[in-house]
Short mmCIF file of C-alpha atoms (C1' of nucleotides) in Angstrom, two decimals:
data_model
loop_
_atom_site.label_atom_id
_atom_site.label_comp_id
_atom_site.label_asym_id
_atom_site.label_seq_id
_atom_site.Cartn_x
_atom_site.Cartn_y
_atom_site.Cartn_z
CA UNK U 1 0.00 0.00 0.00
CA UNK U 2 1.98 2.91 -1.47
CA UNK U 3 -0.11 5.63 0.39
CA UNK U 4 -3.12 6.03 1.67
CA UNK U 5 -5.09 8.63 -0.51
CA UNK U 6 -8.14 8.72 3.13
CA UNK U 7 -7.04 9.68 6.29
CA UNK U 8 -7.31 13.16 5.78
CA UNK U 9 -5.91 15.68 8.24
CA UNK U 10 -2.90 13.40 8.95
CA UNK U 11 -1.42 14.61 6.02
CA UNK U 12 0.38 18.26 7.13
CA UNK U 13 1.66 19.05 3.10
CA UNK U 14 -2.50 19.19 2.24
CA UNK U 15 -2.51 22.32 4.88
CA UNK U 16 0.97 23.94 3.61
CA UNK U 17 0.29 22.99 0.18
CA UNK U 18 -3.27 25.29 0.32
CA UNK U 19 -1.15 27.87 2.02
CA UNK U 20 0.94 28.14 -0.90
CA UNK U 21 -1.25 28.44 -3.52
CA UNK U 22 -3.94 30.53 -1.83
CA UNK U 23 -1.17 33.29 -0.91
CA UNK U 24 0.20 32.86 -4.45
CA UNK U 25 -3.42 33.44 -5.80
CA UNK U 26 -4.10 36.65 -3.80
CA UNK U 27 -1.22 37.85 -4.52
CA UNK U 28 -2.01 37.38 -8.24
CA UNK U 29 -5.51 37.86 -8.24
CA UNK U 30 -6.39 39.64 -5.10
CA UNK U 31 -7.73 38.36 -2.48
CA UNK U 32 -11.53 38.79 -3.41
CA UNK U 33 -10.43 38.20 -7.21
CA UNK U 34 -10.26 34.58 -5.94
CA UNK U 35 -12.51 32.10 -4.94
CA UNK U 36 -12.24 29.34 -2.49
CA UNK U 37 -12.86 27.18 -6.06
CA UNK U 38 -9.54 28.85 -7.56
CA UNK U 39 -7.27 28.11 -4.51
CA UNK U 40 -8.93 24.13 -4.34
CA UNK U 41 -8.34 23.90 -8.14
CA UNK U 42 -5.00 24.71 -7.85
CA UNK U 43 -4.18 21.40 -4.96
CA UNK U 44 -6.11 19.46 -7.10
CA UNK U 45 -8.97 19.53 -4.46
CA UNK U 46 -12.79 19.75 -4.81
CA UNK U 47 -14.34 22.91 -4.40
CA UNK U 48 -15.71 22.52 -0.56
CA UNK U 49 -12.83 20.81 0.59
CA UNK U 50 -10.67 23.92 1.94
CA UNK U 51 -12.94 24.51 4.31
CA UNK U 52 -12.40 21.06 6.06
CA UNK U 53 -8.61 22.44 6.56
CA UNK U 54 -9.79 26.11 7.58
CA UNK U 55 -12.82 27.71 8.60
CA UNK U 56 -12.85 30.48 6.12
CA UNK U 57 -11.36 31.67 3.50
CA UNK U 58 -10.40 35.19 5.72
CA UNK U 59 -8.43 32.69 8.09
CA UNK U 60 -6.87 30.89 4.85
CA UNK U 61 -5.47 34.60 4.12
CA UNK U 62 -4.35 35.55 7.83
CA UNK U 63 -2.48 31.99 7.84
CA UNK U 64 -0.69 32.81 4.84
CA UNK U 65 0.08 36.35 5.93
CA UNK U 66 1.66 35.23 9.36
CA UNK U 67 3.56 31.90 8.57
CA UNK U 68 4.65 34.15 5.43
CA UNK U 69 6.04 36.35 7.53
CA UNK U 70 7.50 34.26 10.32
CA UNK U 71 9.43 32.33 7.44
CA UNK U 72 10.52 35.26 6.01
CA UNK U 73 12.01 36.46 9.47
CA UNK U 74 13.40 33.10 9.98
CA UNK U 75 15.15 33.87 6.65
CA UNK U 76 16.63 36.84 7.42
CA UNK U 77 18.09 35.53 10.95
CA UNK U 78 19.87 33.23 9.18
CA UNK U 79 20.98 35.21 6.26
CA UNK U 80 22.56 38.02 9.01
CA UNK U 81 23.97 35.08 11.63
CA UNK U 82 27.39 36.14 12.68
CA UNK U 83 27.44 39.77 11.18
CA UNK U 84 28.72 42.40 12.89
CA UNK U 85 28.88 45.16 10.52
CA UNK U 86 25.75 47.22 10.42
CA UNK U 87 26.13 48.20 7.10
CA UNK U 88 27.03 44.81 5.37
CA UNK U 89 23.73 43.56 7.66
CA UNK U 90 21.62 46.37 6.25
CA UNK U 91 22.57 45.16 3.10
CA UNK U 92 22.14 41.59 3.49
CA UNK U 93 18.19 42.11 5.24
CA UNK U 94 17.77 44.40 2.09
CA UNK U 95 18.69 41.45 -0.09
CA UNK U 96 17.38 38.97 1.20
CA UNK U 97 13.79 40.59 1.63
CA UNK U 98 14.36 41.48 -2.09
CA UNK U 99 14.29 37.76 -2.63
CA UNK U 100 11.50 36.59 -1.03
CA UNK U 101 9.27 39.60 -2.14
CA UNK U 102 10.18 39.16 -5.25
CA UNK U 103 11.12 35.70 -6.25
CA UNK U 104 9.69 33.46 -2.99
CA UNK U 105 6.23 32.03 -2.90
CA UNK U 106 4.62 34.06 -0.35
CA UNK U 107 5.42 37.67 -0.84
CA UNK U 108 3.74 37.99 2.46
CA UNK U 109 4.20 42.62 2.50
CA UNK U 110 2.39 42.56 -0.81
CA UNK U 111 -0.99 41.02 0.96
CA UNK U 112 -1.14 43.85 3.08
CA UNK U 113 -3.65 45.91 1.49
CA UNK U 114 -5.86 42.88 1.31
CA UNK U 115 -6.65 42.64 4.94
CA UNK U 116 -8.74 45.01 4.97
CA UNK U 117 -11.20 41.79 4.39
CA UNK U 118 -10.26 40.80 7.69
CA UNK U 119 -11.35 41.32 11.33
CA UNK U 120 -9.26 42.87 14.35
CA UNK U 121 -8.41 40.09 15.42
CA UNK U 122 -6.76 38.69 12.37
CA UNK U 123 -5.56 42.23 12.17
CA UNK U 124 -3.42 41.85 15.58
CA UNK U 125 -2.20 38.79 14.57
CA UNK U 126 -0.51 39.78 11.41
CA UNK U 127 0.69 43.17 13.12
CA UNK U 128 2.66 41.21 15.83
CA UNK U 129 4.26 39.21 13.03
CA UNK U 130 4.97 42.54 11.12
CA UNK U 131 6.74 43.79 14.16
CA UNK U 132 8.83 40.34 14.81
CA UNK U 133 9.79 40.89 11.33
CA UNK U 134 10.99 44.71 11.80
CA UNK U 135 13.00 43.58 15.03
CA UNK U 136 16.40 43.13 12.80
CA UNK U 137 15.73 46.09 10.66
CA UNK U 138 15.06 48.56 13.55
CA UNK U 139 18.12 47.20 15.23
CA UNK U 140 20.58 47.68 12.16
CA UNK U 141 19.26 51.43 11.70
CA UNK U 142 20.17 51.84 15.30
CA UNK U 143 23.35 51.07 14.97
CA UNK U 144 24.13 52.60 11.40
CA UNK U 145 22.72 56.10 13.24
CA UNK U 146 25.17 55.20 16.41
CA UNK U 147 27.60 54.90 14.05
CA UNK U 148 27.06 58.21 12.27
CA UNK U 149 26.28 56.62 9.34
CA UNK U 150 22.68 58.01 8.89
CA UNK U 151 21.30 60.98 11.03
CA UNK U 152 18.46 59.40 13.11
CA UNK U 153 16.67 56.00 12.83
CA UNK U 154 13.59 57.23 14.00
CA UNK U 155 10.71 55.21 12.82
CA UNK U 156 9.65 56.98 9.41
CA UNK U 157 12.67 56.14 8.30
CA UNK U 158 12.59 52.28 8.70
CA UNK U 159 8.91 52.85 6.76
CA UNK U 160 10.31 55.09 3.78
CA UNK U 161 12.80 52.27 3.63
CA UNK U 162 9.84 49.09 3.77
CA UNK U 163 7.85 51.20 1.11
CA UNK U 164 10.49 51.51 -1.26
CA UNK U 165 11.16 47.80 -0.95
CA UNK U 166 7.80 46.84 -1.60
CA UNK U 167 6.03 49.20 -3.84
CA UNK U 168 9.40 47.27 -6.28
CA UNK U 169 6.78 44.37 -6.48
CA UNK U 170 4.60 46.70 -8.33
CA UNK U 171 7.32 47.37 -11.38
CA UNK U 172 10.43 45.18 -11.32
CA UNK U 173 10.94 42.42 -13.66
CA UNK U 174 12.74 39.37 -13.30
CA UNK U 175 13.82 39.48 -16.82
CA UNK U 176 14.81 43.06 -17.19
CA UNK U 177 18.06 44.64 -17.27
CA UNK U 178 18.08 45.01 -13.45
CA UNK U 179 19.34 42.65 -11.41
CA UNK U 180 18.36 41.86 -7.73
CA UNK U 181 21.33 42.42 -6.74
CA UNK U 182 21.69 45.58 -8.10
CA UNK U 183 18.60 46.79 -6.95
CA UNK U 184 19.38 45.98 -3.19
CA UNK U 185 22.72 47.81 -4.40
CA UNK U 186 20.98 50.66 -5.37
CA UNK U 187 18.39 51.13 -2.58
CA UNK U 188 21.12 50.97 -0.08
CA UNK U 189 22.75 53.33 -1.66
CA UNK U 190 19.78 55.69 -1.51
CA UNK U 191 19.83 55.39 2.25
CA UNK U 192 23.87 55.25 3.28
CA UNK U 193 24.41 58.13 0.49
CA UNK U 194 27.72 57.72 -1.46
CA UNK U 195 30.22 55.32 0.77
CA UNK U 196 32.32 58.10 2.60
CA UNK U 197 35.44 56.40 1.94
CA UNK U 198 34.49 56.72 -2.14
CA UNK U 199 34.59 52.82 -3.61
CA UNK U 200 33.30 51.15 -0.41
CA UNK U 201 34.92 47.79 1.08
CA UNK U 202 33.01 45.82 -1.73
CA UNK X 1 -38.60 75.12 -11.95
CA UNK X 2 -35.79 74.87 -9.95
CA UNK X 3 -33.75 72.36 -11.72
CA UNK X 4 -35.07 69.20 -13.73
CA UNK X 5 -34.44 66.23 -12.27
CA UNK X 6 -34.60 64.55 -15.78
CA UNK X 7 -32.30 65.26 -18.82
CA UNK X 8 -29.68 62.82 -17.84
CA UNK X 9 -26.33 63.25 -19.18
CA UNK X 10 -27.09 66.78 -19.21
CA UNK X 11 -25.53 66.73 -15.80
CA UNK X 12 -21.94 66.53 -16.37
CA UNK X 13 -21.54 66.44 -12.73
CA UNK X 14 -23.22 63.34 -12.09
CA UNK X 15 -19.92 62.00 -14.46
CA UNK X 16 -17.71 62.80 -11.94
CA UNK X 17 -19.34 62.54 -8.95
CA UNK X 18 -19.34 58.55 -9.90
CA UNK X 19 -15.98 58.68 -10.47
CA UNK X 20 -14.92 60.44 -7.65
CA UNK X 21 -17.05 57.33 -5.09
CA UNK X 22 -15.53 55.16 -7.24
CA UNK X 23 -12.16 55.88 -6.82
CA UNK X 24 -13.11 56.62 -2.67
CA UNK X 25 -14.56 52.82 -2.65
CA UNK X 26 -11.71 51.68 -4.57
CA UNK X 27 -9.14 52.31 -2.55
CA UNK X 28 -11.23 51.81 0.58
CA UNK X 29 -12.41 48.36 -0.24
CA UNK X 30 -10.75 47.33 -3.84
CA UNK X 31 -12.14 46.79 -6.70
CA UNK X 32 -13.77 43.60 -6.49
CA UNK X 33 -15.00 44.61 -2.99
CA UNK X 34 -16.42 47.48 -4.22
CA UNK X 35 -20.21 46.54 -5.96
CA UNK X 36 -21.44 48.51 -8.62
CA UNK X 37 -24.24 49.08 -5.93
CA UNK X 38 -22.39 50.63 -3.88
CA UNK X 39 -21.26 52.90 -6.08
CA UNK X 40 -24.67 53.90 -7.36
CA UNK X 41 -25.69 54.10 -3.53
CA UNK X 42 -22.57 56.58 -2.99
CA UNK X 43 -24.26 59.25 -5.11
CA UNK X 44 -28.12 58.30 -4.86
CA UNK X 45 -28.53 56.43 -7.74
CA UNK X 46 -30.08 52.69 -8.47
CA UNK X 47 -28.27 50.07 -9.20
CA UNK X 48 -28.46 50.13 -12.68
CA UNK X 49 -27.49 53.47 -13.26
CA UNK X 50 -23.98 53.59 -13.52
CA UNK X 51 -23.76 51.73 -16.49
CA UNK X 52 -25.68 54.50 -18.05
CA UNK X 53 -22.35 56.70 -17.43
CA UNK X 54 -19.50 53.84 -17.57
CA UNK X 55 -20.08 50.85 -20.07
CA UNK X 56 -18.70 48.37 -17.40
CA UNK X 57 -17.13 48.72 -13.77
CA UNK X 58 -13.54 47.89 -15.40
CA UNK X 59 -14.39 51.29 -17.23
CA UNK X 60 -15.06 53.09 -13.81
CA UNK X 61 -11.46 52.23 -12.64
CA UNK X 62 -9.66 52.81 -15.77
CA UNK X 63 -11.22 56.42 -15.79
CA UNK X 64 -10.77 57.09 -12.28
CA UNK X 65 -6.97 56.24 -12.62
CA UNK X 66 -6.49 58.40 -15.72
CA UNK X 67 -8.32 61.47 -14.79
CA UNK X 68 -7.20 61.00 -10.76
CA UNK X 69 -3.44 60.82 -12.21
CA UNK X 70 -3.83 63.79 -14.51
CA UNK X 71 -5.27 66.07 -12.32
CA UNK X 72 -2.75 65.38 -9.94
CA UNK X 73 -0.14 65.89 -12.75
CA UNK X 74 -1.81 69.58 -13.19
CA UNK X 75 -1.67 70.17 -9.43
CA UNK X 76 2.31 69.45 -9.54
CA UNK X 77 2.68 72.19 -12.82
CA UNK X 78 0.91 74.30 -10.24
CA UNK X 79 2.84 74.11 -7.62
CA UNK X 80 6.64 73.88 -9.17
CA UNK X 81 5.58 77.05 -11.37
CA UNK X 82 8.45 79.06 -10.96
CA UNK X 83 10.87 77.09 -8.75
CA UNK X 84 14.10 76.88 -10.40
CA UNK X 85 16.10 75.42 -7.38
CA UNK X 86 15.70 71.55 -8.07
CA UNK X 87 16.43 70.75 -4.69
CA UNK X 88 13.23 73.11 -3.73
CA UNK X 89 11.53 71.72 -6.60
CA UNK X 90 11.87 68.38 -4.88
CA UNK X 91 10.63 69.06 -1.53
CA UNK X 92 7.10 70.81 -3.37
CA UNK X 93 6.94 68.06 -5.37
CA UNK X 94 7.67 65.47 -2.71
CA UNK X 95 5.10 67.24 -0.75
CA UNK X 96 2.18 67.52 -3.10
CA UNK X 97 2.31 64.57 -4.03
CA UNK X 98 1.56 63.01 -0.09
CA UNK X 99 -0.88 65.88 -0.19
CA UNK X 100 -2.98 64.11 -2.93
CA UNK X 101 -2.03 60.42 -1.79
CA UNK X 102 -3.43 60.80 1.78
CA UNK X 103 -5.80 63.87 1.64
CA UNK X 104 -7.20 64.12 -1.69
CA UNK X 105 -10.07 62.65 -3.06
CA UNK X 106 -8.24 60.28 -5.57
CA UNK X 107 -4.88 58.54 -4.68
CA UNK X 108 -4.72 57.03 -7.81
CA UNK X 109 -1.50 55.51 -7.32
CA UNK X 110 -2.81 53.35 -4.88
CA UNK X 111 -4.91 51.53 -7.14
CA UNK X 112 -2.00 50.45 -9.10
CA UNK X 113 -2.81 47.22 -7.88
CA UNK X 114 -6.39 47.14 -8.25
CA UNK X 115 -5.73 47.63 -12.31
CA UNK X 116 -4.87 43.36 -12.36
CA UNK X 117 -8.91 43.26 -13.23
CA UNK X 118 -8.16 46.02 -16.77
CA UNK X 119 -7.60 44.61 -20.19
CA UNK X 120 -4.31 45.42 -22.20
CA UNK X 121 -5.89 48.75 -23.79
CA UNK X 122 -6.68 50.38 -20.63
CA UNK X 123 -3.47 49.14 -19.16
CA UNK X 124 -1.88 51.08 -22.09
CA UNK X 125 -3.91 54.03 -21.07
CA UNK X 126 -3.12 54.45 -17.96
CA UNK X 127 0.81 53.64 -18.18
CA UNK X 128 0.85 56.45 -20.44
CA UNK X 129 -0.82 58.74 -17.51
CA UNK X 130 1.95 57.40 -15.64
CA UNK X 131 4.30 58.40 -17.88
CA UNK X 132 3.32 61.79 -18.00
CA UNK X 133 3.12 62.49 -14.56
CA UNK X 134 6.33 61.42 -13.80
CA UNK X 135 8.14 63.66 -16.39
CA UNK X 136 8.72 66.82 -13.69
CA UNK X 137 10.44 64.43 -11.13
CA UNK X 138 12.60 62.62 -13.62
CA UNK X 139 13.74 66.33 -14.67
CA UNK X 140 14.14 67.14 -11.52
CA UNK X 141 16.53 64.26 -10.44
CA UNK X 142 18.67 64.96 -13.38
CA UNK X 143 19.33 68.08 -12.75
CA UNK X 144 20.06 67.22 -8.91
CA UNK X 145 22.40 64.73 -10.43
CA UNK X 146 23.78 67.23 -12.77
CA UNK X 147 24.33 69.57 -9.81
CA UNK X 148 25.95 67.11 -7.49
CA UNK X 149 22.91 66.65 -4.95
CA UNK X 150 22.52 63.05 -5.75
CA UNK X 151 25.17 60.56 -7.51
CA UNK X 152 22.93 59.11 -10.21
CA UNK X 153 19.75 59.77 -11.44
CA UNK X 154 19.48 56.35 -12.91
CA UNK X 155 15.60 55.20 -13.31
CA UNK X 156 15.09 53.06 -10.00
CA UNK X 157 16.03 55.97 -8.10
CA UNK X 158 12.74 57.46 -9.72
CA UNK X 159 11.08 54.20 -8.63
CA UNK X 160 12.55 53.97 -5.21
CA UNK X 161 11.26 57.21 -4.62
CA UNK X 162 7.45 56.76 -5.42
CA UNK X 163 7.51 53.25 -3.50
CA UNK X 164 8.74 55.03 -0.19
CA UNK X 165 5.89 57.61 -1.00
CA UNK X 166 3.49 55.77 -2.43
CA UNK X 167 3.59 52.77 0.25
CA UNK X 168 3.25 55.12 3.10
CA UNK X 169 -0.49 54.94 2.63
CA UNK X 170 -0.16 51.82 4.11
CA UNK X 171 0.84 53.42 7.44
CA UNK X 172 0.18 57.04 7.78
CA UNK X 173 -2.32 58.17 10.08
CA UNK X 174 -3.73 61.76 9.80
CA UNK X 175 -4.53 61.94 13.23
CA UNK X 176 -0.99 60.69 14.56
CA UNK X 177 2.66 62.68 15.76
CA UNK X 178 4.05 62.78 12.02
CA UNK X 179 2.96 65.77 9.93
CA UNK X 180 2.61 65.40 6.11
CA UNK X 181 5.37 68.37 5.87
CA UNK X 182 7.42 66.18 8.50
CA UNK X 183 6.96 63.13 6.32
CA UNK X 184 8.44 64.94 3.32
CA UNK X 185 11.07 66.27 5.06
CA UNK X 186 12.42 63.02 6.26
CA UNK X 187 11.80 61.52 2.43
CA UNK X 188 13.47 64.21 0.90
CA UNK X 189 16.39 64.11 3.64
CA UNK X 190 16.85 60.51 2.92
CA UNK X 191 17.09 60.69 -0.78
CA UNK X 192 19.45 63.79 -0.68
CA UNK X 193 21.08 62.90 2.71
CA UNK X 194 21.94 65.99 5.34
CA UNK X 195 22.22 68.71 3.72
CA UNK X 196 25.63 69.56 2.52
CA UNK X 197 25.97 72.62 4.71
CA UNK X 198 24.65 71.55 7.59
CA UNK X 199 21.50 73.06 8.32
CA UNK X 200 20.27 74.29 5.19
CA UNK X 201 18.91 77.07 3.29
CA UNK X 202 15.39 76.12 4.64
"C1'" DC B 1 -31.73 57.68 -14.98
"C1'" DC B 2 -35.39 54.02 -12.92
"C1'" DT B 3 -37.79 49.35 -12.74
"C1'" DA B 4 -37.49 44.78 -12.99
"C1'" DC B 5 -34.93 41.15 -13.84
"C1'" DC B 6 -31.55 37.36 -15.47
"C1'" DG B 7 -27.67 34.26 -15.57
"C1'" DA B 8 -23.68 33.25 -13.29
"C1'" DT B 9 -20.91 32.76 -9.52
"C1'" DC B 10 -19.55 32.52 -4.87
"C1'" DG B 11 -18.62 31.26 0.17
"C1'" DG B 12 -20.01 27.99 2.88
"C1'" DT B 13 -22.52 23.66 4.75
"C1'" DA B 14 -24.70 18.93 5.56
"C1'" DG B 15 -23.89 14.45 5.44
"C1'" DG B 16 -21.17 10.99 4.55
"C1'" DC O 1 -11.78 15.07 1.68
"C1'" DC O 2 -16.05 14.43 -1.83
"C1'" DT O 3 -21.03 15.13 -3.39
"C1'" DA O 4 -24.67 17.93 -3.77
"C1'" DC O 5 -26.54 21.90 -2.80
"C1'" DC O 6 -28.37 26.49 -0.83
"C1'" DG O 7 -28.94 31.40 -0.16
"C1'" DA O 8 -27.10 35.55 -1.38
"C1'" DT O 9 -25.03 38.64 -4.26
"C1'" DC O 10 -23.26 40.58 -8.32
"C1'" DG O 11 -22.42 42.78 -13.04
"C1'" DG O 12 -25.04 43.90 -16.49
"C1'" DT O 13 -29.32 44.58 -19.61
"C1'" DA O 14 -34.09 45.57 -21.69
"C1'" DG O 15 -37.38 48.74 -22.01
"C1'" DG O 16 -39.09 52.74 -20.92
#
DNA sequence: CCTACCGATCGGTAGG
DNA sequence: CCTACCGATCGGTAGG
């Protein structure tokens, strides 16, 4: 017996697999752009069957906003593990949210303007993971303004930075002449100003 | 007879007064959200109605984003006339433009993503809205770059600077500690960095 | 611009 | 997780 095709709910991929493909499906369609049918279609699922893996399909959307984001923090822990540089770290988290905004599954920032579908509840939920997720960011601007490198980290400034990182979603292409790397290049540069030692260490 | 209630289309208010809930709803809601009832409701008409003004609700969007963009586009003219200082022309532009995004009646830019639901004509149509109101910033970058205020005027800069506006209507609250001439400030300080002699001319 | 209405679709549920 | 289905809503239209 190769695998049981019953026994539903003791298979965990059905629940991560939905996740997927839901937050892919808002992201592409919006969130009331597509149905419950879409997101079952696209598991290979029949059209009620999401909703014996979650209640509705406003939790289906808060689940996919907050493990989005908690995997995308994990991400970024990992990517800055062991550096202590403020300004190479800025430009690693800059990078590396690059890359899951714009080539990971679950461009989790780009779902924010679809909550408002959701209730305050849901709403506290994903704000708590928005401000894990910040925790690294604030912390680097910190020490880049303790270091004289920018004049104040005070909090518009991390949000000026999040909105230019996002709103890329809305116009870069993968297959244009820009690079990712390149663009984390550049929107560094926007915020450090020229290096002040001319050509930087890299 | 104080004014016929009859003679549709004779109203040429009615036109805009649509257009103007529409793009309010929009943005509130989204566009799939947002019912064509609702709409009507907005400005006291049955449901039907609209589509005596706007073939289709697609229609509704497409001419709320062209005629919201363009008459922010005549508001900019306005308000540049006469600045030759790029640098100056920067902060009034920066400015103005958070004036329309998060007071005025149409923050067209924020349906940017709500135009996944237009065809490839209207797409065209409003790209080339786009295009036009982005001509006085692109001028003015270059000649910031040409002066030695910025090191390259290089198209994502342009970019980078609408996201970090654009996305702040994610976040900004009227009623909170940051003023809309605060917020520009700190957006204009960040793409220009402190000014060059200390504190500045302004 | 209103009345009256249609065809289609959608989120969700009962029962297994 | 499937079958079968319901109630509600929605964009749009005919005819005036």
């Amino acid at each position: 017996m190769p695998r049981r095709k019953l026994e539903p709910g003791l298979e965990p991929n059905r629940r991560s697999e939905l996740l997927r493909a839901a937050a892919r499906l808002f992201v592409e369609k919006g969130f009331d752009a597509t149905t419950t049918r879409d997101i079952a279609d696209a598991v290979g699922m029949r059209s009620g069957s999401p909703f014996y893996h979650f209640r509705s399909k406003q939790e289906l959307l808060k689940a996919a906003m907050v493990e989005g984001l908690d995997a995308g923090y994990a991400r970024l822990l990992a990517a800055i593990d062991g550096l202590a540089d403020p300004e190479q770290r800025l430009r690693v988290l800059v990078r590396t949210h690059l890359g899951t905004l714009l080539e990971g599954e679950c461009p989790a920032p780009m779902l924010l303007g679809e909550t408002r579908a959701l209730d305050a509840a849901a709403h506290a939920e994903i704000a708590a993971a928005f401000d894990r997720y910040q925790v690294p960011w604030q912390a680097t601007l910190d020490e880049l303004a303790h270091a004289g490198r920018i004049s104040s980290a005070a909090p518009p400034l991390r949000l000026l930075l999040f909105g230019m990182l996002n709103w890329s979603k809305h116009w870069y292409r993968a297959d244009g002449k820009l690079s990712l790397d390149e663009l984390a290049d550049s929107a560094v540069a926007l915020l450090l100003g020229a290096p002040p030692g001319a050509r930087g260490e890299r």
